Amino acid sequence: VTTSTCLLSAIGLGASSIAFAQTPIVIKFSHVVASDTPKGKAAQRFKEIAEKATKGRVKVELYPNSTLYRDKEELEALQLGAVQMLAPSLAKFGPLGIKEFEVFDLPYIFQNREVLHRVTQGSVGASLLAKLEQKGITGLGFWDNGFKVMSSNVPMRGPSDLKGKRLRIQSSKVLDAQMRSLGAIPHAMAFSEVYQALQAGVVDGTENPPSNLYTQKMHEVQKHVTITNHGYLGYAVIVNKKFWYGLPSDIRAELNKAMQSATQYANTIAQIENDNALDAVKKSGKTMIYVPTEKERAEWVRVLLPVQQSMEARIGKELIQSVHKEAQ
Ligand code: LMR
């Protein structure tokens, strides 16, 4: 054995043990919205805190804007372990077989964010997240987005203006029922396809919080927005259960802490992000923004509120009542 081979194998050994020591645990975090949204920013915040707290032992890779997967595929990818973390909208859990999350889609179920937070941060929220375990998923928390506006190419003074219109919805049976109660035709469609579908006239309109409307440039292809605030859109941050419980416990503890901070951050910025987005839509001059009068608002409520009762059988009367209790 020559000195040089000794040296080479020593370098080789050294290099591989360094490589081993430095191989980080990778968390692929896929989502469908832009980076400059409440979810996009909170994901970035989680990445920063998690990587710093674990001193590089964990690397969080963010894949925004459906670059990796679209709505339905991302949930399948999480269950298969192709990605480790997601934050799908609460309206997208029905196809997984968990209908109860659609309680968040019920029109006018939350009067304001305070009531919403009592639900997401209390026992109702915890028991909803626990339901994910049977699907190989662990729920880490709820991130806010905001209350939804209606958009289309016609002025919307009241529900009757959407009669016969094709409206894009997320894959939720409650949202389907909601649009039908307006006399509209709901089309469930992946978020990544909405802009093009609106532009091509495949659908006439949609609903979303202003932040999603603006960051996907939907306002460029929608002439009218009415501030209905008729329903809520928010997220559950979820991980592959096997991956999560397979992590070293000290790492999991740090990640849990990072998630708590990111959650607090998300829920602090969500309203501001949506207010700013609405301002930006106004400034663009491309879309007329209409605020309903008290009388008009009462008409939206009259038409949409019965969906709460008609969806009882799907979601569970008790669950709906437990949300109402938080409002008292
Ligand atoms: C939608 O599909 O409209 C939203 O769920 C997108 C999102 O993640 O906010």
mmCIF file of C-alpha atoms and ligand atoms in Angstrom:
data_model
loop_
_atom_site.group_PDB
_atom_site.id
_atom_site.type_symbol
_atom_site.label_atom_id
_atom_site.label_comp_id
_atom_site.label_asym_id
_atom_site.label_seq_id
_atom_site.Cartn_x
_atom_site.Cartn_y
_atom_site.Cartn_z
ATOM 1 C CA VAL A 1 0.000 0.000 0.000
ATOM 2 C CA THR A 2 1.525 3.276 -1.059
ATOM 3 C CA THR A 3 1.350 6.437 0.928
ATOM 4 C CA SER A 4 -0.840 8.037 -1.719
ATOM 5 C CA THR A 5 -3.514 5.292 -1.615
ATOM 6 C CA CYS A 6 -3.489 5.527 2.180
ATOM 7 C CA LEU A 7 -3.953 9.223 1.881
ATOM 8 C CA LEU A 8 -6.700 8.833 -0.695
ATOM 9 C CA SER A 9 -8.647 6.340 1.364
ATOM 10 C CA ALA A 10 -8.255 8.551 4.421
ATOM 11 C CA ILE A 11 -9.648 11.491 2.449
ATOM 12 C CA GLY A 12 -12.412 9.254 1.101
ATOM 13 C CA LEU A 13 -13.353 8.057 4.579
ATOM 14 C CA GLY A 14 -13.212 11.537 5.975
ATOM 15 C CA ALA A 15 -15.309 12.932 3.181
ATOM 16 C CA SER A 16 -17.987 10.264 3.454
ATOM 17 C CA SER A 17 -18.307 10.562 7.222
ATOM 18 C CA ILE A 18 -18.597 14.336 6.873
ATOM 19 C CA ALA A 19 -21.188 13.828 4.157
ATOM 20 C CA PHE A 20 -23.065 11.439 6.435
ATOM 21 C CA ALA A 21 -22.992 13.815 9.358
ATOM 22 C CA GLN A 22 -24.200 16.646 7.197
ATOM 23 C CA THR A 23 -26.967 14.911 5.276
ATOM 24 C CA PRO A 24 -29.972 16.945 6.366
ATOM 25 C CA ILE A 25 -33.482 15.682 6.853
ATOM 26 C CA VAL A 26 -35.388 17.158 3.936
ATOM 27 C CA ILE A 27 -38.956 18.398 4.314
ATOM 28 C CA LYS A 28 -40.561 19.035 0.964
ATOM 29 C CA PHE A 29 -43.379 21.526 1.542
ATOM 30 C CA SER A 30 -45.618 21.862 -1.483
ATOM 31 C CA HIS A 31 -48.435 24.361 -1.886
ATOM 32 C CA VAL A 32 -50.550 25.909 -4.605
ATOM 33 C CA VAL A 33 -50.537 29.658 -3.913
ATOM 34 C CA ALA A 34 -48.013 32.401 -4.633
ATOM 35 C CA SER A 35 -45.120 33.095 -2.229
ATOM 36 C CA ASP A 36 -46.496 36.547 -1.373
ATOM 37 C CA THR A 37 -49.675 35.274 0.284
ATOM 38 C CA PRO A 38 -50.403 34.498 3.953
ATOM 39 C CA LYS A 39 -49.671 30.789 3.328
ATOM 40 C CA GLY A 40 -46.606 31.444 1.174
ATOM 41 C CA LYS A 41 -45.121 33.808 3.747
ATOM 42 C CA ALA A 42 -45.879 31.557 6.700
ATOM 43 C CA ALA A 43 -44.260 28.617 4.899
ATOM 44 C CA GLN A 44 -41.161 30.751 4.364
ATOM 45 C CA ARG A 45 -41.188 31.739 8.048
ATOM 46 C CA PHE A 46 -41.449 28.074 9.084
ATOM 47 C CA LYS A 47 -38.496 27.205 6.843
ATOM 48 C CA GLU A 48 -36.313 29.950 8.338
ATOM 49 C CA ILE A 49 -37.085 29.129 11.965
ATOM 50 C CA ALA A 50 -36.899 25.357 11.485
ATOM 51 C CA GLU A 51 -33.570 25.430 9.672
ATOM 52 C CA LYS A 52 -32.010 27.788 12.194
ATOM 53 C CA ALA A 53 -33.319 25.957 15.251
ATOM 54 C CA THR A 54 -32.103 22.574 13.997
ATOM 55 C CA LYS A 55 -28.736 24.048 12.984
ATOM 56 C CA GLY A 56 -28.984 22.714 9.463
ATOM 57 C CA ARG A 57 -30.059 19.194 10.423
ATOM 58 C CA VAL A 58 -33.366 19.939 8.714
ATOM 59 C CA LYS A 59 -33.744 21.477 5.290
ATOM 60 C CA VAL A 60 -37.178 22.744 4.262
ATOM 61 C CA GLU A 61 -37.705 22.923 0.511
ATOM 62 C CA LEU A 62 -40.649 25.101 -0.515
ATOM 63 C CA TYR A 63 -42.535 24.443 -3.731
ATOM 64 C CA PRO A 64 -45.144 27.221 -4.137
ATOM 65 C CA ASN A 65 -47.647 27.881 -6.915
ATOM 66 C CA SER A 66 -48.400 24.217 -7.775
ATOM 67 C CA THR A 67 -44.855 23.837 -9.158
ATOM 68 C CA LEU A 68 -44.679 20.299 -7.779
ATOM 69 C CA TYR A 69 -48.288 19.166 -7.455
ATOM 70 C CA ARG A 70 -51.791 20.450 -7.980
ATOM 71 C CA ASP A 71 -54.540 20.208 -5.343
ATOM 72 C CA LYS A 72 -55.536 16.569 -5.541
ATOM 73 C CA GLU A 73 -52.103 15.202 -6.392
ATOM 74 C CA GLU A 74 -50.436 16.921 -3.455
ATOM 75 C CA LEU A 75 -52.593 15.048 -0.954
ATOM 76 C CA GLU A 76 -51.811 11.748 -2.651
ATOM 77 C CA ALA A 77 -48.114 12.657 -2.733
ATOM 78 C CA LEU A 78 -48.178 13.369 1.005
ATOM 79 C CA GLN A 79 -49.770 10.020 1.789
ATOM 80 C CA LEU A 80 -47.199 8.256 -0.396
ATOM 81 C CA GLY A 81 -44.357 10.168 1.249
ATOM 82 C CA ALA A 82 -43.240 11.944 -1.944
ATOM 83 C CA VAL A 83 -43.643 15.223 -0.014
ATOM 84 C CA GLN A 84 -43.630 15.625 3.742
ATOM 85 C CA MET A 85 -45.630 18.791 4.414
ATOM 86 C CA LEU A 86 -48.618 20.612 2.902
ATOM 87 C CA ALA A 87 -51.135 23.259 3.885
ATOM 88 C CA PRO A 88 -54.238 22.529 1.796
ATOM 89 C CA SER A 89 -57.335 24.604 2.152
ATOM 90 C CA LEU A 90 -59.869 23.103 4.564
ATOM 91 C CA ALA A 91 -62.223 22.745 1.584
ATOM 92 C CA LYS A 92 -60.021 20.048 0.059
ATOM 93 C CA PHE A 93 -60.266 17.226 2.586
ATOM 94 C CA GLY A 94 -63.597 15.802 1.403
ATOM 95 C CA PRO A 95 -62.034 13.701 -1.370
ATOM 96 C CA LEU A 96 -59.813 12.126 1.330
ATOM 97 C CA GLY A 97 -62.971 10.898 3.019
ATOM 98 C CA ILE A 98 -62.961 13.482 5.795
ATOM 99 C CA LYS A 99 -66.129 15.479 5.305
ATOM 100 C CA GLU A 100 -66.097 17.284 8.649
ATOM 101 C CA PHE A 101 -63.514 19.842 7.507
ATOM 102 C CA GLU A 102 -66.184 21.249 5.200
ATOM 103 C CA VAL A 103 -67.769 22.808 8.288
ATOM 104 C CA PHE A 104 -65.378 25.716 7.596
ATOM 105 C CA ASP A 105 -66.980 26.195 4.158
ATOM 106 C CA LEU A 106 -70.487 26.767 5.495
ATOM 107 C CA PRO A 107 -71.754 30.219 4.541
ATOM 108 C CA TYR A 108 -71.758 32.708 7.425
ATOM 109 C CA ILE A 109 -70.606 30.156 10.003
ATOM 110 C CA PHE A 110 -68.029 32.566 11.475
ATOM 111 C CA GLN A 111 -69.018 36.120 12.314
ATOM 112 C CA ASN A 112 -65.407 37.175 12.549
ATOM 113 C CA ARG A 113 -61.843 35.933 13.036
ATOM 114 C CA GLU A 114 -62.200 35.831 16.806
ATOM 115 C CA VAL A 115 -64.879 33.175 16.621
ATOM 116 C CA LEU A 116 -62.915 31.346 13.974
ATOM 117 C CA HIS A 117 -59.835 31.272 16.218
ATOM 118 C CA ARG A 118 -61.855 29.903 19.116
ATOM 119 C CA VAL A 119 -62.677 26.985 16.834
ATOM 120 C CA THR A 120 -59.262 26.437 15.256
ATOM 121 C CA GLN A 121 -57.320 26.935 18.479
ATOM 122 C CA GLY A 122 -59.722 25.076 20.744
ATOM 123 C CA SER A 123 -61.015 21.561 21.241
ATOM 124 C CA VAL A 124 -63.103 21.526 18.040
ATOM 125 C CA GLY A 125 -59.998 22.220 15.960
ATOM 126 C CA ALA A 126 -57.964 19.622 17.820
ATOM 127 C CA SER A 127 -60.566 16.917 17.309
ATOM 128 C CA LEU A 128 -60.768 17.747 13.605
ATOM 129 C CA LEU A 129 -57.006 17.417 13.199
ATOM 130 C CA ALA A 130 -57.104 14.102 15.082
ATOM 131 C CA LYS A 131 -59.350 12.683 12.350
ATOM 132 C CA LEU A 132 -56.452 12.891 9.909
ATOM 133 C CA GLU A 133 -54.427 10.247 11.763
ATOM 134 C CA GLN A 134 -56.512 7.394 10.316
ATOM 135 C CA LYS A 135 -55.429 8.584 6.859
ATOM 136 C CA GLY A 136 -51.714 8.462 7.650
ATOM 137 C CA ILE A 137 -51.615 12.233 8.155
ATOM 138 C CA THR A 138 -50.786 14.335 11.217
ATOM 139 C CA GLY A 139 -52.277 17.813 11.541
ATOM 140 C CA LEU A 140 -49.992 20.437 13.073
ATOM 141 C CA GLY A 141 -52.246 23.482 13.108
ATOM 142 C CA PHE A 142 -54.500 25.874 11.261
ATOM 143 C CA TRP A 143 -53.304 28.803 9.188
ATOM 144 C CA ASP A 144 -55.639 31.651 8.271
ATOM 145 C CA ASN A 145 -56.309 33.124 4.932
ATOM 146 C CA GLY A 146 -59.535 35.067 4.977
ATOM 147 C CA PHE A 147 -63.124 35.694 4.112
ATOM 148 C CA LYS A 148 -64.150 35.266 0.498
ATOM 149 C CA VAL A 149 -65.427 37.724 -2.074
ATOM 150 C CA MET A 150 -67.426 36.864 -5.203
ATOM 151 C CA SER A 151 -66.024 37.740 -8.601
ATOM 152 C CA SER A 152 -67.444 37.618 -12.098
ATOM 153 C CA ASN A 153 -67.807 39.694 -15.234
ATOM 154 C CA VAL A 154 -71.224 41.030 -14.260
ATOM 155 C CA PRO A 155 -72.081 43.392 -11.389
ATOM 156 C CA MET A 156 -73.314 41.412 -8.377
ATOM 157 C CA ARG A 157 -75.780 43.381 -6.290
ATOM 158 C CA GLY A 158 -77.408 40.237 -4.981
ATOM 159 C CA PRO A 159 -77.489 36.462 -5.302
ATOM 160 C CA SER A 160 -79.827 36.571 -8.301
ATOM 161 C CA ASP A 161 -77.056 38.149 -10.408
ATOM 162 C CA LEU A 162 -75.214 34.820 -10.304
ATOM 163 C CA LYS A 163 -78.156 32.756 -11.530
ATOM 164 C CA GLY A 164 -77.098 30.417 -14.321
ATOM 165 C CA LYS A 165 -73.446 31.464 -14.041
ATOM 166 C CA ARG A 166 -70.683 28.841 -14.043
ATOM 167 C CA LEU A 167 -68.638 29.362 -10.924
ATOM 168 C CA ARG A 168 -65.357 27.715 -10.037
ATOM 169 C CA ILE A 169 -65.240 26.103 -6.615
ATOM 170 C CA GLN A 170 -62.760 24.075 -4.598
ATOM 171 C CA SER A 171 -63.594 20.380 -4.276
ATOM 172 C CA SER A 172 -66.091 20.757 -1.420
ATOM 173 C CA LYS A 173 -69.675 19.517 -1.400
ATOM 174 C CA VAL A 174 -70.635 22.434 0.839
ATOM 175 C CA LEU A 175 -69.346 24.902 -1.732
ATOM 176 C CA ASP A 176 -71.196 22.970 -4.410
ATOM 177 C CA ALA A 177 -74.424 23.325 -2.400
ATOM 178 C CA GLN A 178 -73.669 26.990 -1.715
ATOM 179 C CA MET A 179 -73.350 27.833 -5.421
ATOM 180 C CA ARG A 180 -76.430 25.805 -6.303
ATOM 181 C CA SER A 181 -78.442 27.727 -3.752
ATOM 182 C CA LEU A 182 -77.560 30.856 -5.758
ATOM 183 C CA GLY A 183 -78.923 29.138 -8.852
ATOM 184 C CA ALA A 184 -75.381 28.973 -10.247
ATOM 185 C CA ILE A 185 -73.555 25.988 -11.766
ATOM 186 C CA PRO A 186 -70.535 24.987 -9.676
ATOM 187 C CA HIS A 187 -67.369 23.658 -11.324
ATOM 188 C CA ALA A 188 -64.780 22.042 -9.064
ATOM 189 C CA MET A 189 -61.349 22.797 -10.467
ATOM 190 C CA ALA A 190 -57.718 22.843 -9.309
ATOM 191 C CA PHE A 191 -56.503 26.240 -8.158
ATOM 192 C CA SER A 192 -53.725 26.246 -10.756
ATOM 193 C CA GLU A 193 -56.307 26.203 -13.545
ATOM 194 C CA VAL A 194 -58.576 28.992 -12.379
ATOM 195 C CA TYR A 195 -56.922 31.940 -14.096
ATOM 196 C CA GLN A 196 -56.969 30.256 -17.496
ATOM 197 C CA ALA A 197 -60.511 28.983 -17.027
ATOM 198 C CA LEU A 198 -61.684 32.517 -16.233
ATOM 199 C CA GLN A 199 -59.733 33.976 -19.110
ATOM 200 C CA ALA A 200 -61.072 31.414 -21.591
ATOM 201 C CA GLY A 201 -64.621 31.777 -20.274
ATOM 202 C CA VAL A 202 -64.806 28.122 -19.214
ATOM 203 C CA VAL A 203 -66.198 29.545 -15.980
ATOM 204 C CA ASP A 204 -67.810 32.954 -15.465
ATOM 205 C CA GLY A 205 -66.694 33.655 -11.948
ATOM 206 C CA THR A 206 -65.372 32.385 -8.662
ATOM 207 C CA GLU A 207 -64.916 33.067 -4.955
ATOM 208 C CA ASN A 208 -61.678 33.547 -3.021
ATOM 209 C CA PRO A 209 -60.111 35.808 -0.425
ATOM 210 C CA PRO A 210 -58.673 38.959 -2.100
ATOM 211 C CA SER A 211 -55.099 37.742 -1.558
ATOM 212 C CA ASN A 212 -55.635 34.708 -3.796
ATOM 213 C CA LEU A 213 -57.599 36.733 -6.349
ATOM 214 C CA TYR A 214 -54.856 39.329 -6.630
ATOM 215 C CA THR A 215 -51.737 37.137 -6.527
ATOM 216 C CA GLN A 216 -53.160 34.876 -9.264
ATOM 217 C CA LYS A 217 -54.102 37.967 -11.302
ATOM 218 C CA MET A 218 -57.721 36.844 -11.444
ATOM 219 C CA HIS A 219 -58.751 40.504 -11.209
ATOM 220 C CA GLU A 220 -57.311 40.975 -14.695
ATOM 221 C CA VAL A 221 -59.975 38.637 -16.050
ATOM 222 C CA GLN A 222 -62.840 39.507 -13.684
ATOM 223 C CA LYS A 223 -64.577 42.857 -14.120
ATOM 224 C CA HIS A 224 -66.522 42.781 -10.855
ATOM 225 C CA VAL A 225 -65.945 41.868 -7.242
ATOM 226 C CA THR A 226 -68.553 42.021 -4.488
ATOM 227 C CA ILE A 227 -67.360 42.029 -0.895
ATOM 228 C CA THR A 228 -69.741 39.372 0.328
ATOM 229 C CA ASN A 229 -67.475 37.864 3.013
ATOM 230 C CA HIS A 230 -69.909 34.968 2.793
ATOM 231 C CA GLY A 231 -67.494 32.241 3.775
ATOM 232 C CA TYR A 232 -64.034 31.514 5.066
ATOM 233 C CA LEU A 233 -60.932 30.010 3.452
ATOM 234 C CA GLY A 234 -58.090 28.738 5.621
ATOM 235 C CA TYR A 235 -55.637 25.873 5.881
ATOM 236 C CA ALA A 236 -54.597 22.841 7.870
ATOM 237 C CA VAL A 237 -50.849 22.331 7.988
ATOM 238 C CA ILE A 238 -50.299 18.616 7.658
ATOM 239 C CA VAL A 239 -47.416 16.147 7.563
ATOM 240 C CA ASN A 240 -46.945 12.522 6.594
ATOM 241 C CA LYS A 241 -47.527 10.734 9.903
ATOM 242 C CA LYS A 242 -44.888 8.036 9.448
ATOM 243 C CA PHE A 243 -42.278 10.634 8.550
ATOM 244 C CA TRP A 244 -43.246 12.861 11.478
ATOM 245 C CA TYR A 245 -43.117 10.179 14.151
ATOM 246 C CA GLY A 246 -39.973 8.712 12.596
ATOM 247 C CA LEU A 247 -38.071 11.950 13.274
ATOM 248 C CA PRO A 248 -35.632 12.114 16.204
ATOM 249 C CA SER A 249 -37.682 13.489 19.100
ATOM 250 C CA ASP A 250 -35.439 16.525 19.651
ATOM 251 C CA ILE A 251 -35.885 17.500 15.997
ATOM 252 C CA ARG A 252 -39.635 16.985 16.174
ATOM 253 C CA ALA A 253 -39.785 19.218 19.258
ATOM 254 C CA GLU A 254 -37.895 22.006 17.451
ATOM 255 C CA LEU A 255 -40.143 21.663 14.407
ATOM 256 C CA ASN A 256 -43.226 21.832 16.596
ATOM 257 C CA LYS A 257 -41.934 25.075 18.097
ATOM 258 C CA ALA A 258 -41.134 26.460 14.635
ATOM 259 C CA MET A 259 -44.656 25.541 13.544
ATOM 260 C CA GLN A 260 -46.161 27.370 16.514
ATOM 261 C CA SER A 261 -44.275 30.549 15.590
ATOM 262 C CA ALA A 262 -45.167 30.233 11.911
ATOM 263 C CA THR A 263 -48.821 29.700 12.827
ATOM 264 C CA GLN A 264 -48.889 32.774 14.992
ATOM 265 C CA TYR A 265 -47.247 34.716 12.179
ATOM 266 C CA ALA A 266 -49.718 33.440 9.550
ATOM 267 C CA ASN A 267 -52.674 34.375 11.695
ATOM 268 C CA THR A 268 -51.255 37.833 12.375
ATOM 269 C CA ILE A 269 -50.568 38.765 8.765
ATOM 270 C CA ALA A 270 -53.565 37.146 7.026
ATOM 271 C CA GLN A 271 -56.011 40.029 7.450
ATOM 272 C CA ILE A 272 -53.408 42.653 6.521
ATOM 273 C CA GLU A 273 -52.357 40.697 3.429
ATOM 274 C CA ASN A 274 -55.973 40.509 2.308
ATOM 275 C CA ASP A 275 -56.600 44.205 2.976
ATOM 276 C CA ASN A 276 -53.501 45.093 0.965
ATOM 277 C CA ALA A 277 -54.526 42.792 -1.863
ATOM 278 C CA LEU A 278 -57.954 44.392 -2.054
ATOM 279 C CA ASP A 279 -56.335 47.835 -2.195
ATOM 280 C CA ALA A 280 -54.067 46.644 -4.990
ATOM 281 C CA VAL A 281 -57.051 45.300 -6.941
ATOM 282 C CA LYS A 282 -58.758 48.677 -6.522
ATOM 283 C CA LYS A 283 -55.650 50.515 -7.661
ATOM 284 C CA SER A 284 -55.292 48.320 -10.731
ATOM 285 C CA GLY A 285 -58.482 49.872 -12.064
ATOM 286 C CA LYS A 286 -59.336 46.593 -13.778
ATOM 287 C CA THR A 287 -62.095 45.502 -11.437
ATOM 288 C CA MET A 288 -65.074 47.313 -9.909
ATOM 289 C CA ILE A 289 -65.342 46.570 -6.217
ATOM 290 C CA TYR A 290 -68.801 46.664 -4.736
ATOM 291 C CA VAL A 291 -69.696 46.730 -1.045
ATOM 292 C CA PRO A 292 -73.283 45.529 -0.491
ATOM 293 C CA THR A 293 -75.706 47.703 1.436
ATOM 294 C CA GLU A 294 -77.174 46.301 4.667
ATOM 295 C CA LYS A 295 -80.296 45.299 2.775
ATOM 296 C CA GLU A 296 -78.319 43.583 0.037
ATOM 297 C CA ARG A 297 -76.193 41.771 2.598
ATOM 298 C CA ALA A 298 -79.358 40.499 4.265
ATOM 299 C CA GLU A 299 -80.411 39.024 0.932
ATOM 300 C CA TRP A 300 -77.096 37.132 0.512
ATOM 301 C CA VAL A 301 -77.551 35.804 4.044
ATOM 302 C CA ARG A 302 -81.174 34.808 3.425
ATOM 303 C CA VAL A 303 -80.260 32.808 0.343
ATOM 304 C CA LEU A 304 -77.047 31.219 1.627
ATOM 305 C CA LEU A 305 -77.720 30.533 5.295
ATOM 306 C CA PRO A 306 -80.018 27.517 4.692
ATOM 307 C CA VAL A 307 -76.936 25.646 3.384
ATOM 308 C CA GLN A 308 -75.899 25.242 7.037
ATOM 309 C CA GLN A 309 -78.966 23.133 7.645
ATOM 310 C CA SER A 310 -79.021 21.272 4.358
ATOM 311 C CA MET A 311 -75.439 20.117 4.925
ATOM 312 C CA GLU A 312 -76.073 18.851 8.458
ATOM 313 C CA ALA A 313 -76.332 15.259 7.338
ATOM 314 C CA ARG A 314 -72.952 15.433 5.612
ATOM 315 C CA ILE A 315 -70.994 17.313 8.246
ATOM 316 C CA GLY A 316 -72.769 16.367 11.447
ATOM 317 C CA LYS A 317 -75.289 18.425 13.379
ATOM 318 C CA GLU A 318 -73.239 18.248 16.570
ATOM 319 C CA LEU A 319 -70.142 19.604 14.917
ATOM 320 C CA ILE A 320 -72.053 22.524 13.434
ATOM 321 C CA GLN A 321 -73.602 23.203 16.843
ATOM 322 C CA SER A 322 -70.229 23.073 18.551
ATOM 323 C CA VAL A 323 -68.989 25.768 16.154
ATOM 324 C CA HIS A 324 -72.072 27.877 16.915
ATOM 325 C CA LYS A 325 -71.349 27.486 20.632
ATOM 326 C CA GLU A 326 -67.942 29.117 20.172
ATOM 327 C CA ALA A 327 -69.750 32.200 18.855
ATOM 328 C CA GLN A 328 -71.728 32.673 22.066
HETATM 329 C C1 LMR B 1 -58.343 27.539 -3.884
HETATM 330 O O1 LMR B 1 -58.222 26.461 -4.470
HETATM 331 O O2 LMR B 1 -59.054 28.459 -4.294
HETATM 332 C C2 LMR B 1 -57.562 27.771 -2.611
HETATM 333 O O3 LMR B 1 -57.728 26.645 -1.800
HETATM 334 C C3 LMR B 1 -56.114 27.975 -2.883
HETATM 335 C C4 LMR B 1 -55.364 28.113 -1.599
HETATM 336 O O4 LMR B 1 -54.577 27.232 -1.270
HETATM 337 O O5 LMR B 1 -55.553 29.147 -0.939
#
